[in-house]
Coordinates of C-alpha atoms and ligand atoms in Angstrom, one line a residue:
M1 CA -141.3 -5.6 -120.1
A2 CA -143.8 -4.7 -117.4
M3 CA -142.1 -7.2 -115.1
D4 CA -138.7 -5.8 -115.6
D5 CA -137.1 -4.0 -112.6
A6 CA -136.8 -1.0 -114.8
A7 CA -140.6 -0.8 -114.9
V8 CA -140.7 0.4 -111.3
S9 CA -140.6 4.1 -110.8
A10 CA -137.6 5.7 -109.1
G11 CA -140.1 8.0 -107.4
D12 CA -141.1 7.4 -103.8
P13 CA -144.7 6.4 -103.1
G14 CA -144.5 8.1 -99.8
W15 CA -144.7 5.3 -97.2
S16 CA -141.7 6.5 -95.3
D17 CA -143.5 9.8 -94.6
V18 CA -146.4 7.9 -92.9
T19 CA -145.8 6.7 -89.4
L20 CA -148.4 4.5 -87.7
V21 CA -148.7 5.2 -84.0
P22 CA -148.0 2.1 -81.9
A23 CA -150.1 1.1 -78.9
T24 CA -147.0 -0.2 -77.2
L25 CA -148.8 -2.7 -75.0
P26 CA -151.9 -3.5 -77.0
D27 CA -154.7 -5.1 -75.0
I28 CA -155.8 -7.3 -77.9
G29 CA -154.3 -10.4 -79.4
I30 CA -153.2 -10.3 -83.0
E31 CA -155.6 -13.2 -83.6
D32 CA -158.5 -11.0 -82.5
V33 CA -157.9 -8.6 -85.4
D34 CA -160.8 -8.8 -87.8
L35 CA -159.8 -7.6 -91.3
S36 CA -163.2 -8.2 -92.9
S37 CA -164.5 -5.4 -95.0
N38 CA -167.2 -4.5 -97.5
F39 CA -166.5 -3.1 -100.9
L40 CA -169.4 -2.1 -103.2
N41 CA -171.8 -4.3 -101.2
F42 CA -169.5 -7.3 -101.4
A43 CA -168.0 -9.0 -98.3
L44 CA -164.2 -9.4 -98.4
R45 CA -162.1 -11.3 -95.8
A46 CA -159.3 -8.7 -96.1
P47 CA -159.1 -5.2 -97.7
V48 CA -156.9 -6.3 -100.6
F49 CA -157.4 -6.1 -104.4
I50 CA -155.0 -8.0 -106.6
S51 CA -154.5 -5.5 -109.4
G52 CA -155.7 -6.2 -112.9
M53 CA -152.6 -7.2 -114.8
T54 CA -152.9 -10.1 -117.2
G55 CA -154.8 -12.1 -119.7
G56 CA -154.7 -12.0 -123.5
H57 CA -152.2 -14.7 -124.3
P58 CA -152.4 -18.5 -123.8
D59 CA -149.1 -18.4 -121.8
V60 CA -150.5 -16.1 -119.1
E61 CA -153.6 -18.3 -118.4
K62 CA -151.7 -20.1 -115.6
I63 CA -150.6 -16.8 -114.1
N64 CA -154.2 -15.6 -113.9
A65 CA -155.2 -19.0 -112.5
A66 CA -152.5 -18.6 -109.8
L67 CA -153.7 -15.1 -108.9
A68 CA -157.3 -16.2 -108.8
T69 CA -156.4 -19.2 -106.6
A70 CA -154.8 -16.7 -104.1
A71 CA -157.9 -14.4 -104.3
H72 CA -160.2 -17.4 -103.7
T73 CA -158.1 -18.8 -100.8
H74 CA -157.9 -15.5 -98.9
G75 CA -161.3 -14.0 -99.9
V76 CA -160.0 -10.9 -101.5
A77 CA -160.9 -9.0 -104.7
M78 CA -159.1 -9.4 -108.0
G79 CA -158.9 -7.7 -111.4
V80 CA -157.9 -9.0 -114.8
G81 CA -155.7 -7.2 -117.3
S82 CA -157.1 -5.2 -120.2
Q83 CA -159.6 -7.4 -122.0
R84 CA -159.0 -5.6 -125.3
A85 CA -157.0 -8.6 -126.6
A86 CA -160.1 -10.9 -126.2
L87 CA -162.3 -8.5 -128.0
V88 CA -159.9 -8.6 -131.0
D89 CA -159.5 -12.4 -130.8
P90 CA -162.2 -14.2 -128.9
E91 CA -160.0 -17.3 -128.7
L92 CA -158.0 -15.5 -126.0
A93 CA -161.1 -15.2 -123.7
P94 CA -160.1 -18.4 -121.7
S95 CA -157.0 -16.7 -120.4
Y96 CA -159.3 -14.3 -118.6
A97 CA -162.2 -16.7 -117.9
V98 CA -159.9 -19.0 -115.9
V99 CA -160.1 -16.4 -113.1
R100 CA -163.8 -17.1 -112.6
Q101 CA -163.3 -20.9 -112.7
K102 CA -160.6 -20.7 -110.0
A103 CA -162.4 -18.1 -107.9
P104 CA -166.1 -18.8 -108.3
D105 CA -167.3 -16.6 -105.4
A106 CA -164.7 -13.8 -105.5
F107 CA -165.2 -10.2 -106.4
I108 CA -163.7 -10.1 -109.9
C109 CA -163.2 -6.9 -111.9
G110 CA -163.0 -6.5 -115.7
N111 CA -160.7 -4.0 -117.4
I112 CA -160.6 -1.9 -120.5
G113 CA -158.8 1.4 -121.4
I114 CA -160.5 4.8 -121.7
S115 CA -159.1 5.1 -125.3
Q116 CA -161.4 2.1 -126.3
I117 CA -164.3 4.0 -124.9
L118 CA -163.4 7.3 -126.6
E119 CA -163.0 5.4 -129.9
G120 CA -166.6 4.3 -129.5
K121 CA -165.6 0.6 -129.4
I122 CA -167.5 -0.3 -126.2
G123 CA -171.2 -0.3 -127.1
T124 CA -173.8 -2.2 -125.0
D125 CA -173.0 -5.6 -126.7
V126 CA -169.3 -5.3 -126.2
L127 CA -169.8 -4.2 -122.6
R128 CA -171.9 -7.3 -122.0
K129 CA -169.1 -9.4 -123.5
L130 CA -166.5 -8.0 -121.2
I131 CA -168.7 -8.6 -118.2
D132 CA -169.9 -12.1 -119.2
M133 CA -166.4 -13.3 -120.1
I134 CA -165.5 -13.4 -116.3
E135 CA -168.9 -12.9 -114.7
A136 CA -167.5 -9.6 -113.5
N137 CA -168.7 -7.9 -110.4
A138 CA -167.4 -4.5 -111.6
L139 CA -165.5 -3.0 -114.6
A140 CA -162.4 -0.9 -114.2
I141 CA -161.5 1.7 -116.8
H142 CA -157.8 2.5 -116.9
V143 CA -156.5 5.9 -117.8
N144 CA -152.9 7.2 -118.2
V145 CA -152.6 10.3 -120.4
L146 CA -148.8 10.4 -120.0
Q147 CA -148.5 6.8 -121.3
E148 CA -150.6 7.7 -124.3
L149 CA -148.5 10.7 -125.1
V150 CA -145.3 8.6 -125.0
Q151 CA -146.7 6.2 -127.5
P152 CA -145.9 7.0 -131.1
E153 CA -149.5 6.2 -132.2
G154 CA -150.8 7.7 -128.9
K155 CA -153.6 10.1 -129.3
I156 CA -155.9 11.2 -126.6
E157 CA -159.0 13.3 -127.0
L158 CA -158.9 15.1 -123.7
G159 CA -162.1 16.6 -122.4
R160 CA -164.5 14.0 -123.7
A161 CA -163.6 11.4 -121.1
F162 CA -166.0 12.6 -118.4
E163 CA -169.0 12.5 -120.7
A164 CA -168.0 9.1 -122.2
L165 CA -167.6 7.7 -118.7
A166 CA -171.0 9.0 -117.6
N167 CA -172.6 7.3 -120.6
L168 CA -170.8 4.1 -119.8
V169 CA -171.9 4.1 -116.2
A170 CA -175.5 4.6 -117.3
A171 CA -175.2 1.6 -119.7
S172 CA -173.3 -0.7 -117.4
P173 CA -175.2 -3.4 -115.4
V174 CA -172.2 -3.5 -113.0
P175 CA -170.4 -0.8 -111.1
V176 CA -167.7 1.1 -113.0
M177 CA -164.5 2.2 -111.4
V178 CA -161.7 4.3 -112.8
K179 CA -158.0 3.5 -112.3
E180 CA -154.7 5.3 -113.0
T181 CA -151.7 3.2 -113.8
G182 CA -148.8 5.1 -112.2
C183 CA -149.5 8.9 -112.1
G184 CA -152.2 9.1 -109.4
F185 CA -155.4 11.2 -109.3
D186 CA -155.6 14.8 -108.1
H187 CA -158.6 16.1 -106.1
S188 CA -160.4 18.0 -108.8
T189 CA -160.2 15.3 -111.4
A190 CA -161.5 12.8 -108.8
A191 CA -164.3 15.1 -107.9
R192 CA -165.3 15.4 -111.6
L193 CA -165.1 11.7 -112.0
A194 CA -167.4 11.2 -109.0
E195 CA -170.0 13.3 -110.9
T196 CA -170.0 10.7 -113.7
G197 CA -171.6 8.2 -111.3
I198 CA -168.5 5.9 -111.1
A199 CA -168.6 3.6 -108.0
A200 CA -164.9 3.8 -106.9
I201 CA -161.5 5.2 -107.8
D202 CA -158.1 3.4 -107.8
V203 CA -155.4 6.1 -107.4
G204 CA -152.7 4.1 -109.2
G205 CA -150.2 6.5 -107.8
M206 CA -146.6 7.2 -108.6
G207 CA -143.9 5.1 -106.9
G208 CA -144.7 1.6 -108.2
T209 CA -145.0 0.0 -111.6
S210 CA -144.9 2.8 -114.2
F211 CA -146.4 2.5 -117.6
T212 CA -144.5 5.6 -118.6
L213 CA -141.3 3.6 -118.1
I214 CA -142.7 0.6 -119.8
E215 CA -143.6 2.7 -122.9
G216 CA -140.1 4.2 -122.7
M217 CA -138.6 0.7 -122.9
R218 CA -140.8 -0.1 -125.9
A219 CA -139.7 3.2 -127.5
N220 CA -136.1 2.3 -127.0
T221 CA -136.5 -1.1 -128.6
A222 CA -138.3 0.5 -131.6
Q223 CA -135.6 3.2 -131.8
D224 CA -138.3 5.8 -131.3
R225 CA -136.2 8.7 -129.9
R226 CA -139.1 10.9 -129.0
G227 CA -140.8 8.3 -126.9
A228 CA -137.6 7.2 -125.2
R229 CA -136.8 10.9 -124.4
L230 CA -140.3 11.7 -123.0
A231 CA -140.3 8.6 -120.8
Q232 CA -137.0 9.7 -119.4
T233 CA -138.0 13.3 -118.8
F234 CA -141.3 12.4 -117.2
A235 CA -140.1 9.3 -115.4
T236 CA -141.2 10.5 -112.0
W237 CA -144.2 12.5 -113.1
G238 CA -147.3 12.1 -111.0
I239 CA -148.7 12.1 -107.5
P240 CA -147.1 9.7 -105.1
T241 CA -149.6 7.0 -104.0
A242 CA -149.8 8.2 -100.4
C243 CA -150.4 11.8 -101.5
S244 CA -153.0 10.8 -104.0
I245 CA -155.0 9.0 -101.3
L246 CA -155.0 12.2 -99.3
D247 CA -156.1 14.2 -102.4
V248 CA -159.0 12.0 -103.3
R249 CA -160.3 10.6 -100.1
D250 CA -163.0 13.3 -99.6
V251 CA -164.7 13.2 -103.0
G252 CA -167.3 10.7 -101.8
L253 CA -165.9 7.6 -103.6
P254 CA -164.4 4.4 -102.1
V255 CA -160.6 4.6 -102.7
I256 CA -158.4 1.8 -103.8
A257 CA -154.7 2.6 -103.1
T258 CA -152.5 1.0 -105.7
G259 CA -148.9 1.8 -106.7
G260 CA -145.7 0.7 -104.9
I261 CA -147.3 -1.4 -102.2
S262 CA -145.1 -4.5 -101.6
N263 CA -145.8 -5.5 -98.0
G264 CA -148.6 -5.4 -95.5
L265 CA -147.1 -2.5 -93.4
Q266 CA -147.2 -0.3 -96.5
A267 CA -150.7 -1.5 -97.1
A268 CA -151.7 -0.6 -93.6
K269 CA -150.3 2.8 -94.1
A270 CA -152.4 3.3 -97.2
L271 CA -155.5 2.1 -95.2
S272 CA -154.6 4.6 -92.4
L273 CA -154.7 7.4 -94.9
G274 CA -158.2 6.6 -95.9
A275 CA -158.1 3.9 -98.6
Q276 CA -160.8 1.2 -98.4
L277 CA -158.7 -1.4 -100.2
V278 CA -155.1 -1.7 -101.2
G279 CA -154.2 -2.8 -104.7
I280 CA -151.1 -5.0 -105.2
G281 CA -149.7 -5.6 -108.6
R282 CA -146.1 -6.5 -109.2
K283 CA -145.5 -8.2 -105.9
M284 CA -148.4 -10.6 -106.5
L285 CA -147.5 -11.1 -110.2
T286 CA -143.9 -12.1 -109.3
A287 CA -145.3 -14.7 -106.9
A288 CA -147.9 -16.0 -109.4
V289 CA -145.2 -16.6 -112.0
A290 CA -143.8 -19.2 -109.5
G291 CA -147.2 -20.9 -109.3
P292 CA -150.4 -20.9 -107.3
D293 CA -148.8 -22.0 -104.0
A294 CA -146.3 -19.1 -104.1
A295 CA -149.2 -16.7 -104.9
V296 CA -151.3 -18.0 -102.0
A297 CA -148.3 -17.8 -99.6
E298 CA -147.4 -14.3 -100.7
L299 CA -150.9 -13.0 -100.2
G300 CA -151.1 -14.8 -96.9
L301 CA -148.0 -13.0 -95.7
I302 CA -149.2 -9.6 -96.8
I303 CA -152.5 -10.1 -95.0
D304 CA -150.7 -11.3 -91.9
E305 CA -148.6 -8.1 -92.0
I306 CA -151.7 -6.0 -92.3
R307 CA -153.2 -7.9 -89.3
I308 CA -150.0 -7.4 -87.3
S309 CA -150.0 -3.6 -88.1
L310 CA -153.5 -3.2 -86.8
G311 CA -152.8 -5.3 -83.7
L312 CA -149.6 -3.4 -82.9
S313 CA -151.7 -0.2 -83.2
G314 CA -154.2 -1.6 -80.7
C315 CA -157.0 -1.9 -83.3
R316 CA -159.4 -4.8 -83.6
T317 CA -161.2 -3.7 -86.8
L318 CA -160.5 -1.6 -89.8
S319 CA -162.9 1.0 -88.6
D320 CA -161.0 1.3 -85.3
F321 CA -157.9 1.6 -87.4
S322 CA -159.2 4.3 -89.7
A323 CA -160.1 6.4 -86.6
R324 CA -156.4 6.4 -85.5
S325 CA -154.6 9.0 -87.5
P326 CA -151.0 8.3 -88.6
V327 CA -148.3 10.9 -88.2
L328 CA -147.3 12.5 -91.5
S329 CA -144.0 14.0 -92.4
G330 CA -142.1 15.4 -95.4
K331 CA -143.8 15.4 -98.7
V332 CA -146.9 13.6 -97.5
A333 CA -147.5 16.1 -94.8
L334 CA -147.2 18.9 -97.4
W335 CA -149.8 17.2 -99.6
A336 CA -152.2 16.8 -96.6
T337 CA -152.3 20.6 -96.3
R338 CA -152.0 21.7 -99.9
N339 CA -154.2 24.5 -101.1
R340 CA -156.7 23.1 -103.6
Ligands
LIG401 C1 -147.4 -6.8 -116.0 C2 -148.4 -5.7 -115.7 C3 -149.5 -5.6 -116.5 C4 -150.5 -4.6 -116.2 N1 -151.6 -4.5 -117.1 C5 -152.6 -3.7 -116.7 C6 -153.8 -3.6 -117.5 O1 -153.9 -4.3 -118.5 N2 -154.8 -2.7 -117.1 C7 -154.6 -2.0 -116.0 O2 -155.5 -1.2 -115.6 N3 -153.5 -2.0 -115.2 C8 -152.5 -2.8 -115.6 N4 -151.4 -2.9 -114.8 C9 -151.2 -2.0 -113.6 C10 -151.6 -2.6 -112.3 O3 -153.0 -2.9 -112.3 C11 -151.2 -1.7 -111.1 O4 -152.0 -0.5 -111.2 C12 -149.8 -1.3 -111.2 O5 -149.0 -2.4 -111.4 C13 -149.3 -0.6 -109.9 O6 -149.2 -1.5 -108.8 P1 -147.7 -2.1 -108.3 O7 -146.9 -0.9 -108.1 O8 -148.1 -2.9 -107.1 O9 -147.2 -3.0 -109.4 C14 -150.4 -3.8 -115.1 C15 -149.2 -4.0 -114.2 C16 -148.3 -5.0 -114.5 C17 -147.1 -5.1 -113.6

């Protein structure tokens, strides 16, 4: 269902309200542009994070292998999907572990939901299992309160999340990051999250893959009228990705911009707003389904488009680029000046 077109939000992530200022006759060649970046003390060849999406079924092992081949080839970061399935059935661990085999030197990020943590299921031993399964460089905790509310069995104990995250951070041997999956983060939540000691935040903004819509599809299939109705009502709830970057960029955490990025120009716009990395989900998943060559080619195109965006802006490095403000219009300009 998550790959269905109907899983993409009808809401706008905001890229059309961000205009990069061209340097009409740049005095550098595109080949001079250096996209190397550093994320949590790890050197990347381009500021890209293949979002955590899959694992947990023997059939998806080859998709994770294709994504990891792309991450390895291009020297970017990658996440796996929720590892909960492998905690329940350890025989599913290879569908995640394949990522480390195909990308032995890459920055690989584990993944588990906040609800697992709130339910007390992630003690020190389990934490170790999650990390060891893929020799993870970091662990992402996904949150999406709206998705939980749409689920019939969904229950979320609001309020305890910050304390639980602080405890997890203290117990974890690797950096912990927190990611939304389609509703974005606001400034004050991000500031509170920063106090827990997390190492980075992935905005997971509105305008791309929406787990509210995916839950709505599940509800429709299960003839759960309440869930289907809630998903429809709140289909475009959340902070558009571009706006969420602006909201969280000054809380002192590295920002990953994910949600509705499907080419390198959109990625460059996210970087120009203050993101350190851009996360790409659906676009990479679709390529990976076709195989490793397609995944390598798609990621290569995206990175090329980022390089061209910097070159056309007259910037040789990402730090030159981040000093060159884009022009904001419409909704994104309003978010940039919102009273908070
Ligand atoms: C098929 C699929 C499965 C996903 N599974 C997870 C998951 O298990 N954990 C998670 O944190 N995010 C998951 N995501 C969300 C992605 O990491 C990403 O945040 C989201 O797809 C937004 O990016 P996009 O608009 O480029 O697709 C999944 C996305 C897709 C498309």
